[in-house]
Coordinates of C-alpha atoms in Angstrom, one line a residue:
Chain A
M9 CA 21.5 -19.2 12.6
N10 CA 23.2 -16.9 10.3
I11 CA 23.1 -15.1 7.3
D12 CA 23.0 -17.6 5.5
M13 CA 19.8 -19.2 6.5
I14 CA 18.4 -16.0 5.7
E15 CA 20.2 -15.2 2.1
A16 CA 19.0 -19.2 1.8
A17 CA 15.4 -18.0 3.2
A18 CA 15.7 -15.5 0.3
A19 CA 16.2 -17.3 -2.7
R20 CA 13.7 -19.8 -1.5
L21 CA 11.1 -17.2 -1.3
A22 CA 12.2 -15.3 -4.7
G23 CA 8.6 -14.7 -6.9
H24 CA 6.6 -15.9 -3.9
A25 CA 6.5 -13.5 -1.5
R26 CA 6.5 -10.0 -2.6
V27 CA 9.7 -7.7 -2.0
T28 CA 7.6 -4.7 -0.1
P29 CA 7.9 -1.1 -0.6
L30 CA 9.4 1.6 1.5
L31 CA 7.5 5.0 1.9
S32 CA 7.6 8.3 2.7
S33 CA 5.8 11.5 3.5
P34 CA 7.2 14.2 3.7
F35 CA 4.6 15.0 6.4
L36 CA 5.4 12.1 8.4
D37 CA 9.1 14.1 8.3
E38 CA 7.8 16.8 9.9
I39 CA 6.3 14.7 12.9
A40 CA 9.0 13.3 13.4
G41 CA 11.6 15.5 12.8
R42 CA 13.3 13.5 11.1
R43 CA 13.2 11.2 7.6
V44 CA 10.4 8.8 8.1
F45 CA 10.7 5.4 5.8
V46 CA 8.5 2.8 6.3
K47 CA 8.5 -0.7 5.3
A48 CA 5.4 -2.1 4.4
E49 CA 4.8 -5.1 5.4
C50 CA 1.3 -5.1 5.2
L51 CA 1.4 -5.7 2.0
Q52 CA 2.2 -8.4 2.1
H53 CA 0.7 -12.4 0.8
T54 CA -2.1 -12.4 3.4
G55 CA -2.1 -8.9 5.3
S56 CA 1.4 -9.2 7.0
F57 CA 5.0 -10.3 7.3
K58 CA 4.1 -13.8 8.8
F59 CA 3.9 -15.5 5.4
R60 CA 7.0 -14.9 5.1
G61 CA 8.5 -17.3 7.3
A62 CA 5.4 -20.1 6.9
W63 CA 7.0 -20.4 3.9
S64 CA 10.7 -20.3 4.4
A65 CA 9.5 -22.7 7.0
L66 CA 6.9 -24.9 4.5
S67 CA 9.9 -24.3 1.8
G68 CA 12.6 -25.7 3.7
M69 CA 11.6 -28.9 5.2
P70 CA 12.0 -32.3 3.1
Q71 CA 10.0 -33.3 0.3
A72 CA 8.5 -36.2 2.7
Q73 CA 8.1 -34.1 5.6
R74 CA 6.8 -31.5 4.2
A75 CA 4.0 -33.7 2.1
G76 CA 2.9 -35.2 5.4
G77 CA 1.1 -31.1 6.1
V78 CA 1.4 -29.5 8.5
I79 CA 0.1 -28.0 11.9
A80 CA 0.0 -24.3 13.8
F81 CA -1.6 -22.6 16.5
S82 CA -2.9 -19.0 15.9
S83 CA -6.0 -17.2 15.6
G84 CA -4.6 -14.2 13.6
N85 CA -1.6 -13.4 11.2
H86 CA 0.5 -16.9 11.6
A87 CA -2.6 -19.4 10.7
Q88 CA -3.2 -17.4 8.0
G89 CA 0.3 -17.3 6.4
V90 CA 0.5 -21.1 7.5
A91 CA -2.6 -21.6 5.6
R92 CA -1.4 -19.5 2.5
A93 CA 2.0 -21.9 2.4
A94 CA 0.4 -24.4 2.1
Q95 CA -1.9 -24.7 0.0
Q96 CA 0.9 -23.7 -2.3
H97 CA 3.1 -26.2 -1.4
E98 CA 0.1 -27.9 -2.2
T99 CA 0.4 -30.0 1.7
R100 CA -2.7 -30.2 4.5
A101 CA -2.4 -27.5 6.8
V102 CA -4.5 -27.9 10.4
I103 CA -4.8 -24.7 12.3
V104 CA -5.8 -24.8 15.6
M105 CA -8.1 -21.7 16.8
P106 CA -10.1 -20.9 19.8
S107 CA -13.7 -21.4 19.2
D108 CA -14.1 -18.0 19.9
A109 CA -11.5 -16.5 17.9
P110 CA -13.0 -13.6 15.5
R111 CA -15.4 -15.2 12.3
L112 CA -13.6 -13.5 9.7
K113 CA -10.3 -15.3 10.7
I114 CA -11.7 -18.6 10.9
V115 CA -13.4 -18.1 7.5
N116 CA -9.7 -16.8 6.0
T117 CA -7.9 -19.4 7.1
R118 CA -10.3 -21.6 5.7
A119 CA -10.9 -19.8 2.6
F120 CA -7.4 -20.4 2.3
G121 CA -7.5 -24.5 2.4
A122 CA -6.3 -24.8 5.9
E123 CA -8.8 -27.1 7.8
V124 CA -9.5 -25.2 10.6
V125 CA -9.9 -27.6 14.5
E126 CA -11.6 -25.5 17.0
Y127 CA -11.0 -26.1 20.9
D128 CA -12.6 -24.4 23.4
R129 CA -10.2 -22.6 25.6
T130 CA -11.7 -22.4 28.6
T131 CA -12.2 -26.5 29.3
E132 CA -9.7 -28.0 26.6
D133 CA -5.4 -27.9 26.6
R134 CA -4.4 -26.2 23.4
D135 CA -1.1 -27.9 23.1
A136 CA -1.5 -31.5 23.9
L137 CA -5.2 -31.1 21.5
G138 CA -2.5 -30.1 19.1
A139 CA 0.5 -32.8 20.2
E140 CA -1.9 -35.2 19.3
L141 CA -3.0 -33.8 16.5
A142 CA 0.3 -34.1 15.3
E143 CA 1.7 -37.3 16.4
S144 CA -1.7 -39.2 15.1
Q145 CA -2.0 -37.2 12.1
G146 CA 2.1 -36.8 11.0
L147 CA 1.9 -32.7 10.7
T148 CA 4.9 -31.1 10.8
L149 CA 4.4 -28.2 13.9
V150 CA 4.8 -24.8 12.5
R151 CA 6.3 -22.3 15.8
P152 CA 5.0 -18.7 14.7
F153 CA 8.7 -17.1 15.8
D154 CA 10.6 -19.7 17.9
D155 CA 12.2 -21.8 15.1
P156 CA 14.7 -21.1 12.3
Q157 CA 13.8 -21.5 9.2
V158 CA 10.4 -19.5 10.7
I159 CA 13.4 -16.4 11.5
A160 CA 15.2 -17.0 8.8
G161 CA 12.1 -16.0 6.6
Q162 CA 11.3 -13.2 8.6
G163 CA 15.3 -11.7 7.9
T164 CA 14.3 -11.5 4.8
V165 CA 12.8 -8.1 5.6
G166 CA 15.6 -7.1 6.4
L167 CA 17.6 -8.2 3.6
E168 CA 15.5 -5.7 1.4
L169 CA 15.7 -2.8 3.9
A170 CA 19.6 -3.0 3.7
D171 CA 19.3 -2.9 0.0
Q172 CA 15.8 -0.5 0.3
A173 CA 18.2 2.2 2.7
R174 CA 21.0 2.7 0.8
A175 CA 19.3 3.5 -2.2
A176 CA 17.5 6.2 -0.3
G177 CA 20.3 7.9 1.3
V178 CA 20.5 6.4 5.1
R179 CA 22.8 6.7 6.4
Q180 CA 22.5 5.9 9.5
A181 CA 18.6 5.3 11.2
D182 CA 17.0 2.9 14.0
V183 CA 14.8 0.3 12.4
L184 CA 12.0 0.1 14.5
I185 CA 10.0 -3.3 14.6
P186 CA 7.0 -4.0 16.2
C187 CA 8.6 -7.2 17.7
G188 CA 6.3 -9.8 19.7
G189 CA 8.0 -13.0 20.7
G190 CA 10.3 -11.9 18.3
G191 CA 10.6 -13.9 15.0
L192 CA 10.6 -10.9 12.9
T193 CA 13.4 -8.8 15.4
G194 CA 15.9 -11.5 15.6
G195 CA 15.4 -11.9 11.7
I196 CA 16.2 -8.4 10.6
A197 CA 18.8 -7.9 13.3
L198 CA 20.8 -11.1 12.0
A199 CA 20.2 -9.5 8.4
L200 CA 20.9 -5.5 9.1
E201 CA 24.4 -6.7 10.8
A202 CA 25.5 -8.5 8.3
R203 CA 24.4 -6.3 5.5
A204 CA 24.1 -2.8 7.3
P205 CA 25.9 -2.5 10.8
H206 CA 25.0 1.4 10.3
L207 CA 21.1 0.3 10.8
R208 CA 19.9 -0.7 14.3
P209 CA 17.4 -2.8 15.1
R210 CA 15.0 -2.5 17.6
P211 CA 12.0 -4.3 19.7
V212 CA 8.5 -2.3 19.7
E213 CA 5.7 -2.7 22.2
P214 CA 2.7 -2.0 23.4
Q215 CA 2.5 -0.6 27.1
G216 CA 2.2 -3.2 30.0
F217 CA 3.5 -6.0 27.0
D218 CA 6.5 -5.5 27.0
D219 CA 8.8 -9.0 27.5
V220 CA 10.8 -8.0 25.2
A221 CA 12.3 -4.0 26.4
R222 CA 12.7 -5.8 29.7
S223 CA 14.8 -8.8 28.9
L224 CA 17.0 -7.1 26.3
S225 CA 17.6 -5.0 29.9
A226 CA 17.2 -7.0 32.4
G227 CA 20.0 -9.8 30.3
R228 CA 17.1 -12.3 30.7
I229 CA 14.0 -13.7 29.6
E230 CA 11.9 -11.8 31.2
R231 CA 7.9 -12.8 31.3
N232 CA 4.6 -11.0 30.6
P233 CA 2.3 -10.8 33.4
A234 CA -1.4 -11.1 31.5
L235 CA -1.4 -12.0 27.9
V236 CA -5.1 -9.8 27.2
G237 CA -5.5 -6.0 27.0
S238 CA -4.4 -4.4 24.8
L239 CA -5.3 -3.6 21.5
C240 CA -2.0 -5.1 19.7
D241 CA -3.5 -8.7 20.0
A242 CA -1.3 -9.6 17.7
I243 CA 2.2 -9.2 18.9
I244 CA 1.1 -10.3 22.5
T245 CA 3.6 -13.5 23.2
P246 CA 4.3 -14.9 26.8
A247 CA 7.6 -13.8 26.5
P248 CA 11.1 -13.7 23.6
G249 CA 11.8 -17.0 22.5
Q250 CA 14.7 -20.0 23.4
I251 CA 16.1 -18.8 20.1
T252 CA 14.7 -15.5 19.4
F253 CA 15.8 -14.3 22.2
P254 CA 20.2 -13.8 22.7
I255 CA 19.8 -12.7 19.5
M256 CA 18.2 -10.0 19.8
A257 CA 19.9 -9.5 23.1
R258 CA 23.4 -9.1 20.7
H259 CA 22.1 -7.2 18.6
C260 CA 19.0 -4.9 19.0
G261 CA 19.2 -1.4 21.2
P262 CA 17.6 -1.0 23.4
G263 CA 13.5 -1.9 23.5
I264 CA 11.2 1.3 22.9
V265 CA 6.7 1.3 24.3
V266 CA 4.2 2.7 22.6
S267 CA 0.4 3.0 23.6
D268 CA -2.3 2.6 22.4
E269 CA -3.7 5.9 22.3
D270 CA -0.4 6.3 20.2
A271 CA -0.7 2.7 18.4
L272 CA -3.9 4.4 16.8
R273 CA -2.5 7.9 15.5
A274 CA -0.1 5.5 14.0
M275 CA -3.5 3.9 11.8
A276 CA -4.6 7.0 11.1
A277 CA -1.6 9.0 9.7
A278 CA -0.4 6.1 7.9
F279 CA -4.0 5.8 6.1
T280 CA -4.1 10.0 5.7
R281 CA 0.2 9.7 4.7
L282 CA 0.6 6.8 3.2
K283 CA -2.6 5.1 1.7
L284 CA -2.3 2.4 4.0
V285 CA -4.9 -0.1 5.8
L286 CA -2.7 -1.3 9.3
E287 CA -3.8 -3.3 12.1
P288 CA -2.4 -1.3 15.5
G289 CA -0.2 -4.0 16.4
G290 CA 1.7 -3.5 13.4
A291 CA 2.0 0.0 13.6
V292 CA 3.8 0.7 17.2
A293 CA 7.5 0.8 15.4
L294 CA 5.7 3.7 14.1
A295 CA 3.9 4.4 16.6
A296 CA 7.1 5.3 17.6
A297 CA 9.1 6.8 15.5
L298 CA 6.7 9.6 14.5
F299 CA 5.4 9.9 18.5
H300 CA 9.0 9.5 20.2
P301 CA 10.9 10.7 18.0
E302 CA 14.0 10.8 21.1
T303 CA 14.3 7.7 21.0
A304 CA 15.6 6.5 17.6
V305 CA 19.0 7.9 16.9
G306 CA 20.2 8.3 13.6
D307 CA 19.5 10.8 10.0
A308 CA 16.8 8.8 9.6
V309 CA 13.8 6.4 11.0
I310 CA 12.7 3.3 9.9
A311 CA 9.7 1.8 11.4
V312 CA 8.4 -1.6 9.9
A313 CA 4.6 -1.5 9.6
S314 CA 4.4 -5.2 10.3
G315 CA -0.1 -6.4 9.2
G316 CA -2.9 -4.6 7.8
N317 CA -5.0 -7.7 9.3
V318 CA -8.6 -6.0 11.2
D319 CA -11.6 -5.2 11.1
S320 CA -13.6 -2.5 9.1
A321 CA -15.1 -1.4 12.7
F322 CA -12.6 -1.2 14.1
F323 CA -10.2 0.1 11.0
T324 CA -13.1 3.6 11.2
R325 CA -12.5 3.7 15.4
A326 CA -9.2 4.7 14.8
L327 CA -10.0 7.2 12.1
E328 CA -13.1 9.0 14.5
L329 CA -10.4 9.7 17.4
Y330 CA -7.6 9.7 14.9
G331 CA -8.4 10.7 11.6
A332 CA -7.5 13.9 9.3
Chain B
M6 CA 3.3 11.3 -28.3
N7 CA 4.9 8.5 -29.2
I8 CA 6.9 6.0 -27.2
D9 CA 10.2 7.6 -27.2
M10 CA 8.2 10.6 -25.1
I11 CA 7.7 8.5 -22.3
E12 CA 10.9 6.4 -22.3
A13 CA 11.8 10.3 -22.2
A14 CA 9.7 10.4 -19.4
A15 CA 10.5 7.3 -17.3
A16 CA 14.4 8.2 -17.7
R17 CA 13.9 11.7 -15.9
L18 CA 11.0 10.0 -13.0
A19 CA 13.8 7.3 -11.4
G20 CA 14.3 7.6 -8.7
H21 CA 12.0 10.9 -7.7
A22 CA 8.5 9.0 -8.6
R23 CA 8.5 5.6 -7.2
V24 CA 7.5 2.3 -9.0
T25 CA 4.3 1.5 -7.0
P26 CA 2.9 -2.6 -7.0
L27 CA 0.8 -4.7 -8.7
L28 CA -0.9 -6.2 -6.1
S29 CA -3.2 -9.5 -5.6
S30 CA -5.5 -10.6 -3.1
P31 CA -6.8 -14.5 -4.2
F32 CA -9.7 -13.7 -2.0
L33 CA -10.0 -11.2 -5.1
D34 CA -9.7 -13.5 -8.0
E35 CA -13.0 -15.3 -6.5
I36 CA -15.3 -12.5 -6.7
A37 CA -13.7 -11.5 -10.4
G38 CA -14.3 -15.1 -11.9
R39 CA -10.2 -14.8 -13.2
R40 CA -7.2 -13.4 -12.0
V41 CA -7.2 -9.9 -10.4
F42 CA -3.9 -7.4 -10.4
V43 CA -4.1 -4.1 -8.7
K44 CA -1.7 -1.3 -9.6
A45 CA -1.7 0.4 -6.7
E46 CA -0.8 3.9 -7.6
C47 CA -2.0 5.5 -4.3
L48 CA 1.1 4.5 -3.4
Q49 CA 2.5 7.0 -5.1
H50 CA 3.9 10.1 -3.9
T51 CA 1.4 12.2 -3.3
G52 CA -0.9 10.2 -2.6
S53 CA -1.6 9.4 -7.1
F54 CA -0.3 9.1 -10.5
K55 CA -0.9 13.0 -11.0
F56 CA 2.6 13.3 -9.7
R57 CA 3.8 11.2 -12.7
G58 CA 2.7 14.0 -15.0
A59 CA 4.1 17.2 -12.6
W60 CA 6.4 15.7 -12.3
S61 CA 7.6 14.7 -16.3
A62 CA 6.1 18.4 -17.7
L63 CA 8.3 20.4 -14.9
S64 CA 11.8 18.4 -15.9
G65 CA 11.0 18.7 -19.3
M66 CA 11.2 22.0 -19.3
P67 CA 13.3 24.5 -20.6
Q68 CA 15.6 26.0 -16.8
A69 CA 14.9 29.0 -17.9
Q70 CA 11.2 28.1 -18.4
R71 CA 11.2 25.9 -15.1
A72 CA 12.6 28.5 -13.4
G73 CA 10.2 31.3 -13.6
G74 CA 7.8 28.7 -11.8
V75 CA 4.4 27.2 -12.9
I76 CA 0.7 27.9 -12.5
A77 CA -2.0 25.2 -12.2
F78 CA -5.4 25.1 -11.0
S79 CA -6.9 22.3 -9.9
S80 CA -8.2 21.3 -6.0
G81 CA -7.2 18.1 -5.6
N82 CA -4.6 15.9 -6.6
H83 CA -2.8 18.0 -10.0
A84 CA -2.9 20.2 -7.4
Q85 CA -0.3 18.1 -5.1
G86 CA 1.3 16.7 -8.1
V87 CA 1.9 20.3 -9.0
A88 CA 3.4 21.5 -5.9
R89 CA 5.2 18.6 -5.0
A90 CA 7.3 18.8 -8.0
A91 CA 7.6 22.4 -8.2
Q92 CA 9.0 22.2 -4.5
Q93 CA 12.1 19.1 -5.6
H94 CA 13.3 21.8 -8.4
E95 CA 13.4 24.0 -6.5
T96 CA 10.8 26.7 -8.4
R97 CA 7.4 29.2 -7.8
A98 CA 4.0 26.6 -7.5
V99 CA 1.4 29.2 -7.6
I100 CA -2.1 27.0 -7.8
V101 CA -5.5 28.5 -8.4
M102 CA -7.8 26.8 -5.4
P103 CA -12.0 28.2 -5.9
S104 CA -12.1 29.2 -1.6
D105 CA -14.6 26.8 -1.2
A106 CA -13.0 23.6 -1.3
P107 CA -12.0 21.2 1.2
R108 CA -9.3 22.6 4.0
L109 CA -7.7 20.1 4.4
K110 CA -6.6 20.1 -0.3
I111 CA -5.3 23.9 0.5
V112 CA -4.1 22.9 3.2
N113 CA -2.1 20.1 2.1
T114 CA -1.2 21.7 -1.8
R115 CA 0.3 25.2 0.8
A116 CA 2.7 22.0 2.8
F117 CA 3.9 20.9 -0.2
G118 CA 5.7 24.7 -0.8
A119 CA 3.0 25.9 -3.1
E120 CA 0.8 29.5 -3.3
V121 CA -2.4 28.7 -3.6
V122 CA -4.2 31.5 -4.8
E123 CA -8.7 31.4 -4.1
Y124 CA -10.8 32.6 -6.1
D125 CA -14.9 32.6 -6.3
R126 CA -16.6 30.1 -8.3
T127 CA -19.9 32.4 -8.6
T128 CA -17.9 35.4 -9.5
E129 CA -14.7 34.6 -10.6
D130 CA -13.1 33.7 -14.6
R131 CA -10.9 31.0 -12.9
D132 CA -9.3 31.0 -16.6
A133 CA -8.9 34.5 -16.8
L134 CA -7.5 34.6 -13.1
G135 CA -4.8 32.9 -14.8
A136 CA -4.1 33.6 -18.0
E137 CA -3.8 37.2 -15.8
L138 CA -1.4 35.4 -13.3
A139 CA 0.5 33.7 -15.8
E140 CA 1.0 36.8 -18.3
S141 CA 1.9 39.4 -15.3
Q142 CA 4.2 36.6 -13.8
G143 CA 5.8 35.1 -16.0
L144 CA 4.5 31.7 -14.9
T145 CA 3.8 28.5 -17.1
L146 CA 0.1 27.1 -16.9
V147 CA 0.4 22.6 -16.2
R148 CA -2.3 21.9 -17.1
P149 CA -4.2 18.4 -15.8
F150 CA -4.6 16.5 -19.3
D151 CA -4.6 17.4 -22.6
D152 CA -0.6 18.2 -22.5
P153 CA 2.0 16.0 -23.9
Q154 CA 4.8 16.2 -21.4
V155 CA 1.6 15.0 -19.1
I156 CA 0.7 12.7 -20.9
A157 CA 4.2 10.8 -21.1
G158 CA 4.4 10.6 -17.5
Q159 CA 1.0 9.2 -17.0
G160 CA 2.4 6.1 -19.2
T161 CA 5.1 5.5 -17.4
V162 CA 2.4 3.2 -15.8
G163 CA 1.9 1.8 -18.3
L164 CA 5.8 1.0 -18.7
E165 CA 5.9 -0.6 -15.1
L166 CA 2.8 -2.8 -15.8
A167 CA 4.5 -4.3 -19.4
D168 CA 6.9 -5.1 -17.6
Q169 CA 4.9 -6.2 -14.3
A170 CA 2.1 -7.7 -16.3
R171 CA 4.9 -10.1 -17.8
A172 CA 6.7 -11.2 -14.6
A173 CA 3.1 -12.2 -14.0
G174 CA 3.0 -14.3 -16.4
V175 CA -0.6 -12.7 -17.4
R176 CA -0.9 -13.9 -20.8
Q177 CA -4.4 -11.6 -22.6
A178 CA -5.7 -8.8 -20.5
D179 CA -8.5 -6.0 -20.2
V180 CA -5.7 -2.8 -18.2
L181 CA -8.5 -1.0 -16.6
I182 CA -8.0 1.9 -15.9
P183 CA -10.5 5.4 -14.4
C184 CA -10.4 8.1 -17.0
G185 CA -10.9 11.7 -16.8
G186 CA -9.7 13.2 -19.8
G187 CA -7.9 10.8 -20.4
G188 CA -3.8 11.6 -19.6
L189 CA -3.5 8.8 -17.2
T190 CA -5.7 6.2 -20.5
G191 CA -3.6 8.3 -22.8
G192 CA -0.6 7.2 -22.3
I193 CA -0.6 4.2 -20.4
A194 CA -2.4 2.8 -24.1
L195 CA 1.2 4.2 -25.8
A196 CA 3.0 2.8 -23.8
L197 CA 1.0 -0.7 -23.9
E198 CA 0.3 -0.7 -27.4
A199 CA 4.6 -0.5 -28.0
R200 CA 5.3 -2.6 -24.8
A201 CA 2.3 -4.7 -23.7
P202 CA 0.2 -5.2 -27.7
H203 CA -1.3 -8.2 -25.3
L204 CA -2.9 -5.9 -23.1
R205 CA -6.5 -3.3 -23.3
P206 CA -6.5 -0.6 -21.9
R207 CA -9.9 0.6 -21.1
P208 CA -11.7 3.9 -19.7
V209 CA -13.2 3.6 -16.8
E210 CA -16.1 5.6 -15.4
P211 CA -18.9 7.0 -12.8
Q212 CA -22.2 6.6 -14.1
G213 CA -23.7 9.2 -15.7
F214 CA -20.0 10.5 -16.3
D215 CA -19.0 9.2 -19.2
D216 CA -18.1 11.5 -21.6
V217 CA -15.0 9.6 -22.4
A218 CA -16.9 6.5 -23.6
R219 CA -19.5 7.2 -25.2
S220 CA -16.9 9.9 -27.4
L221 CA -15.3 6.0 -27.8
S222 CA -18.0 4.8 -28.9
A223 CA -19.7 8.2 -31.2
G224 CA -16.4 8.7 -32.8
R225 CA -16.0 11.7 -31.7
I226 CA -15.4 13.7 -28.0
E227 CA -19.3 14.2 -27.0
R228 CA -18.8 16.3 -24.1
N229 CA -20.8 15.8 -20.5
P230 CA -23.9 16.6 -19.3
A231 CA -22.5 17.7 -16.3
L232 CA -19.5 17.9 -13.4
V233 CA -20.8 17.6 -10.7
G234 CA -22.5 14.5 -8.7
S235 CA -20.5 11.7 -8.7
L236 CA -18.4 10.4 -5.3
C237 CA -15.3 10.3 -7.7
D238 CA -15.8 13.3 -8.5
A239 CA -11.7 13.7 -9.0
I240 CA -11.8 11.9 -12.1
I241 CA -15.0 14.4 -13.4
T242 CA -13.6 16.0 -16.8
P243 CA -15.8 18.3 -19.3
A244 CA -14.9 16.3 -21.7
P245 CA -12.1 13.9 -23.3
G246 CA -8.4 15.9 -24.5
Q247 CA -8.3 17.4 -27.9
I248 CA -4.7 15.4 -28.0
T249 CA -5.7 12.2 -25.3
F250 CA -8.5 11.5 -27.6
P251 CA -7.2 10.3 -30.4
I252 CA -4.9 8.2 -29.0
M253 CA -7.7 7.1 -26.7
A254 CA -10.2 6.5 -30.3
R255 CA -7.0 4.5 -31.6
H256 CA -6.0 2.2 -28.8
C257 CA -8.2 1.6 -26.7
G258 CA -11.5 -0.9 -25.9
P259 CA -14.9 0.3 -25.4
G260 CA -15.7 2.4 -22.0
I261 CA -17.1 0.9 -18.7
V262 CA -19.0 2.6 -16.1
V263 CA -19.6 2.0 -13.0
S264 CA -22.5 3.5 -10.6
D265 CA -20.9 4.9 -7.4
E266 CA -21.5 1.8 -5.3
D267 CA -19.3 -0.3 -6.8
A268 CA -16.6 2.2 -6.2
L269 CA -17.4 2.3 -2.5
R270 CA -17.6 -1.6 -2.4
A271 CA -14.2 -2.2 -3.7
M272 CA -13.0 0.8 -1.9
A273 CA -13.8 -1.7 1.0
A274 CA -12.3 -4.6 -1.1
A275 CA -9.1 -2.9 -1.3
F276 CA -9.4 -1.9 2.5
T277 CA -9.7 -5.6 3.6
R278 CA -8.2 -7.4 1.1
L279 CA -5.4 -5.7 -0.4
K280 CA -4.8 -2.9 2.5
L281 CA -4.7 0.0 0.2
V282 CA -7.3 3.4 0.9
L283 CA -8.1 4.6 -2.2
E284 CA -10.7 7.1 -2.7
P285 CA -13.2 6.8 -5.2
G286 CA -12.4 8.1 -8.5
G287 CA -9.4 5.8 -7.6
A288 CA -12.2 2.6 -7.0
V289 CA -13.4 2.7 -10.6
A290 CA -11.0 0.6 -11.7
L291 CA -11.5 -2.2 -9.7
A292 CA -14.9 -1.8 -8.9
A293 CA -15.1 -2.8 -13.1
A294 CA -12.7 -5.6 -12.7
L295 CA -14.9 -7.1 -9.7
F296 CA -18.2 -6.5 -10.5
H297 CA -18.5 -6.5 -13.5
P298 CA -16.2 -9.1 -15.3
E299 CA -18.4 -9.9 -17.0
T300 CA -17.2 -6.6 -19.7
A301 CA -13.3 -8.0 -19.9
V302 CA -11.8 -9.6 -21.6
G303 CA -8.4 -12.8 -21.4
D304 CA -6.3 -14.8 -18.5
A305 CA -6.2 -12.0 -16.1
V306 CA -7.3 -8.1 -15.8
I307 CA -5.0 -5.2 -14.7
A308 CA -6.9 -1.9 -11.9
V309 CA -5.4 1.0 -11.8
A310 CA -5.7 2.0 -8.5
S311 CA -5.3 5.6 -9.1
G312 CA -5.3 7.7 -6.1
G313 CA -5.3 7.3 -2.3
N314 CA -7.0 10.8 -1.1
V315 CA -10.3 11.0 0.7
D316 CA -10.7 12.1 4.0
S317 CA -11.6 9.4 7.3
A318 CA -15.2 11.2 7.4
F319 CA -16.1 10.0 4.1
F320 CA -13.3 6.0 4.0
T321 CA -15.5 5.8 7.3
R322 CA -18.6 6.3 5.3
A323 CA -17.7 3.5 3.0
L324 CA -16.5 1.1 5.1
E325 CA -19.5 1.2 7.7
L326 CA -21.6 0.0 4.5
Y327 CA -19.9 -2.6 2.8
G328 CA -17.1 -2.8 4.9
A329 CA -16.0 -6.6 6.1

């Protein structure tokens, strides 16, 4: 993994993924006590950064392999990213989803042309089912984060950030990144190391699900004790990846942990001040920037707003609790 | 008024106003039956396009005049636009607002450094009060729409649209624009005439407040019978302007009228599909694109989403009624 792979991914993504804006508001600056910039990746196609990695993976495959179709396991943002990237590459996408996933996510994934295969979480083995499908149907697995081309795709966020931070006159800043398995964080870290070493990447996780922060602190991969119980479900993974962890260990500052309440407050702030819709997991970095400013260094702080796929009932709850 | 003034405004706005993105979603295309593009002007500084016109007016004044300060009448988006533009130009802004305006709007306007002068709508004459203040304190009035420099500033939306539509491969499209007094519509119309004549500007108004549509149809300025009673209050004005109307009459296609219900449904669609927060008045063009597709021509339709300044209680209501 190196910057050349990210540059190559950026060339493949050009004209297909959006260059998302870097937004700001003096009201957020005032809360944080320094300039706050928000990389609005919720405006990416399919509502999250995952489309970048999926497009990178699909476009980076040999044509014959891609023509055989792809498979992914996901009930969320990765599913939609892979489905849309496959649809635009005119190839099959099979998405394996738990049968108790929210209907809307299944409907959206199907709407992008994917074949959704449902399985029973309590009785069926997802990995075995997926392996069987991939094998029997000649499909290529697109992993959600621990794949070099996926990381390279997410790293294009970092290339854009390097340019946008320069244009905004940022001298030194922490770049706060919602972190699950580390595909986005690792990709951005590699891009910043090469293009903007004065910007320091830092993973942000929900309280109680801080496997990456603990792994960085321990110097080895640590696992989450549980995988359910956070509102920020989109960024909960068992542990950092075999590929992503060494990258993060080399380039990232310490991890930051925020509460579900912080995430909901950040959603309300993004609504009022930026006119953006964020999902809880997509709002944790902004939450850290606004409500834990003491953890960051620099004349500015950059928060990646990684996704906005939240249903209206949930969003309404966040506004009722913390909206102006 | 001509394209040179808009070009000059664009040069003054460069680096100060945002180039807002042109967004899309296949789900919106499906509703409308053609490609739909949304110019996300709610992401502009202060949450609406009004900042462009205000910046253009302030930056276009002789320095000595600007140094004397400016005054504006507004309880909404124009107030915030003028306040922020004046703050950044390091000059005074006096904003005359009704004392029964929402507290949040008064607070936000003050937060941009403006002096808010409140008046009693039932007993005081706003124009007389403003004229007295301007005269006694040497302030320059910044009109909300019927001012060449303001129109030129709003017209920069049209310059961006011409480039963005070309990049998106749009061959022929109607450009639907939320329309109050016609500053945004007129400015965009002039820009498109010069730069993208295959894009036809069309004003969109709330049902019952269709002064512009009726004026265009009659060929002379017609007034609204009432000024209250629409959820889309941000775009209700008594009549099109003396400067804006002739521009619109020369360049625009017929006006389009949408219901409050259509506007709320468009807000919900922008939430779900674009991750954008729109206010009702800012959503009327998207409403027309989605729910009245028979009125438009072309292989695509472009809707300007002009603002996102809506409080959370109101937004919640729209989601509860029409959210997914």
